[in-house]
XYZ file of C-alpha atoms in Angstrom:
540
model
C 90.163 160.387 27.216
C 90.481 157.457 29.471
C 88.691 154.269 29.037
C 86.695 154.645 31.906
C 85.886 150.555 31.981
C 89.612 149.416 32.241
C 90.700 148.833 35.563
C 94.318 149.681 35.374
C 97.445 149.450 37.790
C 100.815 151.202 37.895
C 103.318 152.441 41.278
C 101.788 149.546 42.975
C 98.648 151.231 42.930
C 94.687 150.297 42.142
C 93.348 153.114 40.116
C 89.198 152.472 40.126
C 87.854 155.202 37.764
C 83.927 155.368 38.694
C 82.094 157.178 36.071
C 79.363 159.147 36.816
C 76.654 160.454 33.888
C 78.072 163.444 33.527
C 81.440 165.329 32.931
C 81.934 164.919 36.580
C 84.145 161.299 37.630
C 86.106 160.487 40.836
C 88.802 158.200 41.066
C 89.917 156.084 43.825
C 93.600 154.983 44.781
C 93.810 151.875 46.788
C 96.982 151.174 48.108
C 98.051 147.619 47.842
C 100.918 148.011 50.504
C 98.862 150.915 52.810
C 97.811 150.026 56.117
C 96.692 152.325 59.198
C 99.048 150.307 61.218
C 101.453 151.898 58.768
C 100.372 155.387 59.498
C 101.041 154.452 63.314
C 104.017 152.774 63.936
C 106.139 155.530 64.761
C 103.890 155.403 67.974
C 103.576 151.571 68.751
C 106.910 150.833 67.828
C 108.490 152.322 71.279
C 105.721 151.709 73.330
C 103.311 148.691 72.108
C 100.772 147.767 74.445
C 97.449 145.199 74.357
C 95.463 148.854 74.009
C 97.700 149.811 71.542
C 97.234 146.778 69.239
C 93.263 146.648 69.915
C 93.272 149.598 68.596
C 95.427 149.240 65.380
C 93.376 146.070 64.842
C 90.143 147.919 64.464
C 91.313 150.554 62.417
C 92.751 148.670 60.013
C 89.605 146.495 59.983
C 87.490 150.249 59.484
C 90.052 150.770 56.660
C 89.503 147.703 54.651
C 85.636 148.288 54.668
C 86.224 151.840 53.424
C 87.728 149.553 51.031
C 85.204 147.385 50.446
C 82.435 150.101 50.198
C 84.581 152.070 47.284
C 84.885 149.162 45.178
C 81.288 148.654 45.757
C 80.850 151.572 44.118
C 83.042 151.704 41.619
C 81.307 148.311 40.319
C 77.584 149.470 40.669
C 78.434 152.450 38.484
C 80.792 150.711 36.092
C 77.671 149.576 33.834
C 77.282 153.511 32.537
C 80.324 153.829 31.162
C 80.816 153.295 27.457
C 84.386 152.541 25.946
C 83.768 155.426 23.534
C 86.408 158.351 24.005
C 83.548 160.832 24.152
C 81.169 158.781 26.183
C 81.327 162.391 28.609
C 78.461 163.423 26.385
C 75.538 161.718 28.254
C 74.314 164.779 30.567
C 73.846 165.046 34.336
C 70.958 166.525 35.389
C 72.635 167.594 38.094
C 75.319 169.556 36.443
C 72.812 171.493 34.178
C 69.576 171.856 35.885
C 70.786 175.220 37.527
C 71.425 176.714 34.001
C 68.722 178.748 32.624
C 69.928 179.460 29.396
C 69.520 175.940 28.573
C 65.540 176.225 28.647
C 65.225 172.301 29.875
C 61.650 172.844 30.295
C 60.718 173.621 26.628
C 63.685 171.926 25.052
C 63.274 168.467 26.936
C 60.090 168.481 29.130
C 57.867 169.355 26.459
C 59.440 168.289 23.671
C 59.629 164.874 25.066
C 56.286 165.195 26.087
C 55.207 166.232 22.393
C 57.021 163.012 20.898
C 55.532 161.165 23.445
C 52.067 162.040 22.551
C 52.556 162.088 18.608
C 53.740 158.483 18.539
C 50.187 157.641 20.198
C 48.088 158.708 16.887
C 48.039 155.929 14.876
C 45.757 154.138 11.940
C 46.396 151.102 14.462
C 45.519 149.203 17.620
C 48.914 148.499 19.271
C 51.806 150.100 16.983
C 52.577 152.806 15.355
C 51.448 153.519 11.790
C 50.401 157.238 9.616
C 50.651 156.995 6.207
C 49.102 160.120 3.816
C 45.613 161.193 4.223
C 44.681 158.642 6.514
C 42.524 159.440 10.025
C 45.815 159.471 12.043
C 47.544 161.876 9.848
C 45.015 164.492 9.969
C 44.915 164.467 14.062
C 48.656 164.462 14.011
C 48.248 167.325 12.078
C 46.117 168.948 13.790
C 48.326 168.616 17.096
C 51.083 169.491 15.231
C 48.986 173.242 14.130
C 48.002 173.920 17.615
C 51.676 173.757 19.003
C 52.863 175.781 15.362
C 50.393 177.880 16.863
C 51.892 178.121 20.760
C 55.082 178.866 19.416
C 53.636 182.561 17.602
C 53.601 180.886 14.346
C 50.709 181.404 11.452
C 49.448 178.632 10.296
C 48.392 176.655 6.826
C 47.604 173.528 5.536
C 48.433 173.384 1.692
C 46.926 171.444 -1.058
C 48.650 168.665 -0.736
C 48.684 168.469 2.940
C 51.481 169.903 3.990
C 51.352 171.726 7.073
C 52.812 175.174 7.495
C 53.658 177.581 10.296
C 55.515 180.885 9.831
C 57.131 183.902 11.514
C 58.260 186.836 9.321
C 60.649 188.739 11.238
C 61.926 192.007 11.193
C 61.668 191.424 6.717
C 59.060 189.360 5.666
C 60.143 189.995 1.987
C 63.736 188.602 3.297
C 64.262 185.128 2.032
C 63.251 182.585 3.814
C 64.768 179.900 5.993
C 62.772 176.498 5.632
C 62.837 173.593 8.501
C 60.651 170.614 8.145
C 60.293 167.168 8.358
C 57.656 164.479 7.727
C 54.669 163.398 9.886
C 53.845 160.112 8.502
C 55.532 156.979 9.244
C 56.176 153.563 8.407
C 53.924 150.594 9.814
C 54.961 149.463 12.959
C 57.044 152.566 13.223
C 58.951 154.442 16.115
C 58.349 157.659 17.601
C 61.256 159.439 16.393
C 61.215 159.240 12.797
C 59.947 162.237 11.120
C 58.434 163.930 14.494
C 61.983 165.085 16.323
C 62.599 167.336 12.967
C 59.307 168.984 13.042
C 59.367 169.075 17.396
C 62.622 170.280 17.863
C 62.007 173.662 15.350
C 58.946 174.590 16.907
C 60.514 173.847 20.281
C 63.435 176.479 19.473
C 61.069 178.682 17.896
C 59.366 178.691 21.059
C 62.096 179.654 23.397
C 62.459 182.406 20.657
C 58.751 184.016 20.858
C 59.130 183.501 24.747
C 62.280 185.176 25.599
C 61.123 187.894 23.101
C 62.608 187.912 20.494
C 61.690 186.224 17.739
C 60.509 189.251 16.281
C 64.094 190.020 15.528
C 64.640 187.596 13.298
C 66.712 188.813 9.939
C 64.413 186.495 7.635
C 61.476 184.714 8.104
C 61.665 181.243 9.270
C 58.789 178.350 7.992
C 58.359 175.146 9.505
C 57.102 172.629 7.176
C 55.113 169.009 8.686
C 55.224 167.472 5.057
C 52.467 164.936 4.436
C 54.554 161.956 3.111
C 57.975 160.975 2.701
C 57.579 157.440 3.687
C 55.859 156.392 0.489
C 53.929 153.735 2.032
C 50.587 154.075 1.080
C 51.098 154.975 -2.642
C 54.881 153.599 -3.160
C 55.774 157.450 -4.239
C 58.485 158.436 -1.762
C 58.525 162.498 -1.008
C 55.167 163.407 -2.317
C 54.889 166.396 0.233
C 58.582 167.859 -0.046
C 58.588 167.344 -3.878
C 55.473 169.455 -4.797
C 57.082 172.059 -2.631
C 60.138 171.605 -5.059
C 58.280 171.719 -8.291
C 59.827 168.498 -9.549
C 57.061 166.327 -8.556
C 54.631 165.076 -11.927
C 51.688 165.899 -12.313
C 51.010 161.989 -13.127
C 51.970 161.289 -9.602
C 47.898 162.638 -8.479
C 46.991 159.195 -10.235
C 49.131 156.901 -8.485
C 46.721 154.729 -6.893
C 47.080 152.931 -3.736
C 46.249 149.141 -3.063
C 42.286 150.049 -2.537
C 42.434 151.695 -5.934
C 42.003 155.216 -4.545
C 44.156 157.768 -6.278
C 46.663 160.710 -4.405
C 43.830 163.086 -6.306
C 41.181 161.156 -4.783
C 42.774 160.568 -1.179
C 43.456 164.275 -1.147
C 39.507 164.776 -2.285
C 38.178 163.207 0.617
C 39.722 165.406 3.223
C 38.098 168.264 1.314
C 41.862 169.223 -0.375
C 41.066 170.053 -3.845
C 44.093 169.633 -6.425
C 44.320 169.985 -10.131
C 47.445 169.692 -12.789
C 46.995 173.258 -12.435
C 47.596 174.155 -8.934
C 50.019 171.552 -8.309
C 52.032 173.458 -9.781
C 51.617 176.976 -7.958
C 52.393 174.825 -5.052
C 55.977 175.421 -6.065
C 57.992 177.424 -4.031
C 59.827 180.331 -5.775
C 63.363 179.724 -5.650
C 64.205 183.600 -5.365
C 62.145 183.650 -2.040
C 64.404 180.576 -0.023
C 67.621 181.130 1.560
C 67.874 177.495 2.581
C 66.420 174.328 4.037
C 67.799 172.839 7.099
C 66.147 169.597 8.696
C 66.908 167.633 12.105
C 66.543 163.965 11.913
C 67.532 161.013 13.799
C 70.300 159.314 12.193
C 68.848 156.135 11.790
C 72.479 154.026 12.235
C 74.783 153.551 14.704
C 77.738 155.562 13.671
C 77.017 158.471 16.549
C 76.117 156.235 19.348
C 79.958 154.012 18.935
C 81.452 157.814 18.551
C 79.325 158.852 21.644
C 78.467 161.594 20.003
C 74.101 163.225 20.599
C 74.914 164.877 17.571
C 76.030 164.877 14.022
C 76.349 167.120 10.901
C 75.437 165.521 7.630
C 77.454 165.656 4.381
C 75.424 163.936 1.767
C 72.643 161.771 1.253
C 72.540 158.221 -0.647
C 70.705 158.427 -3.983
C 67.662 155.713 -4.179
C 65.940 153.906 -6.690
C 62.232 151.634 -5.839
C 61.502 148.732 -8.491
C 58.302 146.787 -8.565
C 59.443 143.030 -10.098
C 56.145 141.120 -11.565
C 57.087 137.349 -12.295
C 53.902 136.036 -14.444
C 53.796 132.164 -14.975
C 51.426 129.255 -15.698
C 49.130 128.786 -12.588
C 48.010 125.565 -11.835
C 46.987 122.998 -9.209
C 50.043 121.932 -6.805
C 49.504 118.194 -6.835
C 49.140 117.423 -10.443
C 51.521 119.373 -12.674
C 54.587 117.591 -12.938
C 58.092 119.562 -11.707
C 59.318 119.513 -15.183
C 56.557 121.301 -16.820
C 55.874 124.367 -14.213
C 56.445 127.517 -15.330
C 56.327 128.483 -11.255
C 56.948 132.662 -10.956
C 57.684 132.132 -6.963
C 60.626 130.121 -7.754
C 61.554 132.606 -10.317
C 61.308 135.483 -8.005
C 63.859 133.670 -5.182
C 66.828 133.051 -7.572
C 65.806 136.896 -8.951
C 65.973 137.600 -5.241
C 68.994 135.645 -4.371
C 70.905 137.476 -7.554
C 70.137 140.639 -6.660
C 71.801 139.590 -2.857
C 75.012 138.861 -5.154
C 74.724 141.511 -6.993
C 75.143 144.376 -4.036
C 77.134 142.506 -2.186
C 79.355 141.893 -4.855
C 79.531 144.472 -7.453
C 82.688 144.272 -9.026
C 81.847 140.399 -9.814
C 78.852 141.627 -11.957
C 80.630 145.039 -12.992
C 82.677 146.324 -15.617
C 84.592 149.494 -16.266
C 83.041 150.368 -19.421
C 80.720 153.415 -19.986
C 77.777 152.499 -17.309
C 80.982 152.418 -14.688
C 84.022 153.940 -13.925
C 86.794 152.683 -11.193
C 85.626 155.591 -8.915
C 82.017 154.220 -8.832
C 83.311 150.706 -8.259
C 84.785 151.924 -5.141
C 82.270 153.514 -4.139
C 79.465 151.121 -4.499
C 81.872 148.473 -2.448
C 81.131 150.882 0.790
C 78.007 152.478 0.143
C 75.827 149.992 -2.265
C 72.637 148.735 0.071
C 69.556 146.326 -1.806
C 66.415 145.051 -0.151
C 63.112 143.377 -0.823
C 60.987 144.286 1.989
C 57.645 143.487 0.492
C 56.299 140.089 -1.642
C 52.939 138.873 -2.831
C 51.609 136.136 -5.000
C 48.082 135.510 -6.641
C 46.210 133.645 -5.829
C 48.527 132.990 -2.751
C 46.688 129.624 -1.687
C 49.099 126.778 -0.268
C 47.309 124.220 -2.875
C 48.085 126.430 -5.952
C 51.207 127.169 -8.177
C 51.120 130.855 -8.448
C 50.233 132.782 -11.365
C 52.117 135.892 -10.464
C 54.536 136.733 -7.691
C 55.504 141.082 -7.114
C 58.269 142.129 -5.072
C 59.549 145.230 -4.256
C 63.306 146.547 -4.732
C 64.757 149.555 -2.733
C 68.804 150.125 -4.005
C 70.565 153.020 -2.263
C 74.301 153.696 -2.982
C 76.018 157.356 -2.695
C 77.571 157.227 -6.381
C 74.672 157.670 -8.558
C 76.293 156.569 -12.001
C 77.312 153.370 -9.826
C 73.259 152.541 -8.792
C 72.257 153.276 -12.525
C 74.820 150.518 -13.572
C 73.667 147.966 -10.901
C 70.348 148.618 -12.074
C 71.368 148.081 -15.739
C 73.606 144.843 -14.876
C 70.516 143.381 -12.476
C 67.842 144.420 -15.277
C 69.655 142.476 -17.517
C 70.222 139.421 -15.527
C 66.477 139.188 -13.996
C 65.155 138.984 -17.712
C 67.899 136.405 -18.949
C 66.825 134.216 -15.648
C 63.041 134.571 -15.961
C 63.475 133.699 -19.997
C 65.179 130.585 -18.785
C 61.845 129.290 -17.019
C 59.857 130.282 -19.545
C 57.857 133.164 -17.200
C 57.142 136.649 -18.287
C 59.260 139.597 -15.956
C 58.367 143.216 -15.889
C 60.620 146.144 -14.044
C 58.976 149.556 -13.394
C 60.866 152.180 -11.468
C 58.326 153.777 -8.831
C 60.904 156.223 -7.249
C 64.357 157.773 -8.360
C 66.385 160.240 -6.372
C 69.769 161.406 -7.137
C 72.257 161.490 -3.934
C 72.607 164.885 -2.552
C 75.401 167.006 -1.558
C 74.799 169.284 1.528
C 75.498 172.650 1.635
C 78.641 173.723 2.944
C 77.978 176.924 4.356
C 74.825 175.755 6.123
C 76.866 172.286 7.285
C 79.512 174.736 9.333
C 76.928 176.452 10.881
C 75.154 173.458 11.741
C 78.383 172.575 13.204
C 78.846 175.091 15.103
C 75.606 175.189 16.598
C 76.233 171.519 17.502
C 79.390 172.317 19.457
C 77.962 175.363 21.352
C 74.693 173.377 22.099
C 77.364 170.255 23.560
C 79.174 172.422 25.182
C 76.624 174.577 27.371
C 75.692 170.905 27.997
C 78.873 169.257 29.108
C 81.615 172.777 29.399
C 84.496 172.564 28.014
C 84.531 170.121 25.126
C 87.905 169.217 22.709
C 86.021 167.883 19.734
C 83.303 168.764 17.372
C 80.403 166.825 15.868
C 81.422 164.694 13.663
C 80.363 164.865 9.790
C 78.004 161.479 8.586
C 77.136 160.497 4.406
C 72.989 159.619 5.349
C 71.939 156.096 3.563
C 68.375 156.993 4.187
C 66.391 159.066 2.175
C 65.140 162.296 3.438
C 62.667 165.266 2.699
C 65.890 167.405 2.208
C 66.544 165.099 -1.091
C 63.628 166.732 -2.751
C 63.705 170.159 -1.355
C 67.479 170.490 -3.008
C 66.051 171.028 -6.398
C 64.708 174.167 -4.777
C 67.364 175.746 -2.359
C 70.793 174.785 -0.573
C 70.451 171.912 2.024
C 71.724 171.184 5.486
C 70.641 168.564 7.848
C 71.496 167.600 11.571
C 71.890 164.054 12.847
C 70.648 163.256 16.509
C 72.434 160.056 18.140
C 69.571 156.983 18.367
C 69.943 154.365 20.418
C 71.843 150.560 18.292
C 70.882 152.295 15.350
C 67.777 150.944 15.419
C 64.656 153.286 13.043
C 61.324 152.092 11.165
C 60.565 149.959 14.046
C 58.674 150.737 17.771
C 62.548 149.717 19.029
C 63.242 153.455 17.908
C 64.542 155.154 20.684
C 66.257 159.060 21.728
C 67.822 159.835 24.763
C 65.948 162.813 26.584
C 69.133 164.525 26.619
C 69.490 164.145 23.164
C 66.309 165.735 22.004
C 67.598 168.288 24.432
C 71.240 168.702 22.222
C 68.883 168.806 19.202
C 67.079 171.681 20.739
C 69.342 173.585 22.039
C 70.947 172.941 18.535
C 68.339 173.990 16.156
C 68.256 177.400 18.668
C 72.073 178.062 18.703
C 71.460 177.636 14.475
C 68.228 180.280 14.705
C 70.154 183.255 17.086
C 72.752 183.122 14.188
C 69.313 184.674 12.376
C 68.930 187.236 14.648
């Protein structure tokens, strides 16, 4: 498709394109040579007069401010463009709002409503932040059950606060299709994250019980609002999605948070009781799941340079969470001599800065022996991603050498023997550096997840319900939605220890997630939709 920014010439010819948001563009052809005088001198050229010449002179003046007013145009609109080949998928309203197989109302309207008024139940005064069990959770919860419930769906919360809403279908005793995403969210968080799985499902479920038939559906079809995936509160990534899964410990009920209150005890106080015991009935039997399919934004900026709303997913990164405690000789900053410190905080920045070397460097630190292969090598050049996104030191005063500096360490890379050998290589190295200045270093991994491998057979129809959703949107379209490897972890890591897996990328805008910056085109919840639908009338 033509670069609809370029402003190009050729037969001696201007060629403005002025894109409009839409399929629908006009282009303009300014003459460089063309004159009205032109036009008429077959009829001044026998008989020119003062009348005559008045006249040309003021049409020719009319022309050039037709002119003027085109170019106008063509510059006021240039701005919405995009250079991206399939920058025709940002929708006119105008083209679509006619169509009412497109069900704007439920699949935009409300569902941007819906986001709108999720991202407003916080834990906080002025950003967004829900993290497992708290106050905000439960009322997002409880929004979340009464539009389950508008959509014909019964409704449960589970044991570990997971909320469920369900439609059997012609065979309840069919296997089941699961959708889901989480509810909670980081601190400081966007809208998007989590909510536009769990809105867009009971948006197309909706359309479903209101056109009438939804009752027609082959197999039953469960949404799932899982309680945490975000692992903020007690560092234990996919607490909801695992117990589902039945690979989630039993020791994870005594993970405690910073306030010292267990997940047992956090669960307690919202009157969910849970024991060893029926943790693990909370497991789903893997006889009674045909699949798990989830709808998420994609969190990078792959889809918005393709112009694409929407994306199919092909795998997911596998992740591993350290906690690094540094333990040295505390001590009063003015009087203990550089020489003799034993100072954890400086330990922690060159165990920092190493690990900085290490992922962006691998092969430096790597060697093809039996924790690493060439293939993972490769791999880990492209895919290998490290971060320390939280610190603390005690007794963290500015007068005192600390006693004890923690950090956090989240490493993500698609190859999973490749991330067990960085992990090796950087265990290694942090405890030869803190031995060098004489401090103590302990590593515990918090969270493990292997990468995942989606489904094929789910992927193509995800696919296809992409490209029919795109294309009752925007007609005719020449390409499908493109295929995306997911660095961030989602719900559908754990629930692949249960069933196949599928997910659906929606476009977001820079790439930007985990941060109130977080932001979906209306139209693009829309595609999602309309997506998610197009995937559910496959069911019928």
């Amino acid at each position: 498709m033509e670069d609809a920014s370029i402003l190009r010439t050729h037969d001696k010819k201007k060629h403005t394109h002025i894109p409009f948001i839409g399929r629908l563009s006009v282009s303009v052809s300014i003459s460089n040579s063309f004159s009205f005088s032109a036009l008429l001198r077959p009829f001044y050229a026998s008989s020119f007069s003062h009348f005559n010449f008045i006249f040309i002179t003021i049409m020719n003046t009319l022309y050039s401010f037709i002119q003027f007013k085109y170019l106008l145009l063509s510059l006021l609109l240039l701005p919405l463009s995009t250079s991206s080949s399939a920058s025709a998928y940002i929708f006119s309203d105008g083209e679509i709002s006619s169509r009412n197989d497109l069900f704007r109302e439920i699949l935009r309207d409300e569902a941007v409503a819906r986001l709108n008024e999720l991202g407003k139940v916080s834990d906080a005064d002025g950003y967004l932040e829900r993290t497992f069990m708290s106050p905000a959770s439960l009322r997002a919860g409880n929004l979340i059950r009464g539009w389950m419930e508008d959509a014909g769906l019964r409704t449960w919360v589970d044991q570990l606060g997971n909320l469920h809403g369900r439609v059997e279908g012609m065979n309840a005793s069919a296997e089941a299709l699961l959708i889901g995403s989480h509810l909670d969210t980081v601190v400081d968080a966007g809208i998007f994250d989590g909510s536009l799985g769990i809105i867009s499902a009971l948006s197309a479920l909706k359309v479903l019980n209101v056109n009438g038939t939804m009752g027609k559906l082959r197999r039953p079809i469960e949404v799932i609002a899982f309680s945490d995936e975000e692992g903020v509160r007690f560092h234990s990534t996919f607490l909801g999605s695992a117990a589902l899964a039945g690979v989630l410990p039993v020791t994870a009920l005594q993970i405690s948070d910073k306030s010292g209150v267990t997940v047992q005890d956090a669960l307690k106080e919202n009157s969910l009781e849970i024991t060893e015991e029926n943790l693990l009935q909370l497991k789903y039997d893997p006889g009674s799941v045909w699949g798990y399919v989830e709808v998420h934004i994609e969190q990078g900026p792959v889809l918005e340079w393709l112009g694409f709303p929407l994306g199919v997913v092909k795998g997911i990164a596998g992740q591993t969470r350290l906690k690094v405690t540094v333990r040295g000789s505390q001590g009063h900053a003015g009087t203990v001599p550089m020489s003799m410190r034993q100072d954890p905080m400086v330990a922690a920045a060159e165990l920092i800065v190493l690990l900085e070397s290490i992922c962006k460097n691998p092969k430096d630190f790597l060697s093809y022996d039996g924790h690493c292969n060439d293939i993972s090598l490769e791999s880990l050049s492209s895919s290998l991603v490290c971060t320390v996104g939280e610190i603390s030191t005690w007794p963290s005063a500015s007068n005192v050498i600390p006693g004890q500096v923690t950090f956090t360490v989240d490493l993500r890379a698609i190859d999973d023997m490749g991330r067990e050998a960085v992990i090796y290589e950087l265990s290694n190295q942090m405890y030869k550096i803190c031995e060098r200045r004489s401090v103590s270093c302990i590593i515990n991994r918090k969270h493990d997840a292997n990468a995942v491998v989606c489904d094929s057979e789910l992927t193509s129809q995800l696919k296809s319900a992409a490209y029919s959703a795109l294309k009752k949107m925007a007609g005719d379209i020449q390409d499908e939605a493109p295929a995306l490897m997911s660095g961030a972890g989602h719900d559908a890591m754990a629930m692949s220890h249960l069933t196949k897996v599928g997910m659906l990328f929606v476009r977001c805008r820079g790439g930007v997630s985990h941060s109130p910056a977080e932001h979906v085109l209306d139209e693009d919840v829309w595609a999602a939709g309309l997506a998610i639908l197009a995937f559910l009338e496959t069911q019928l």
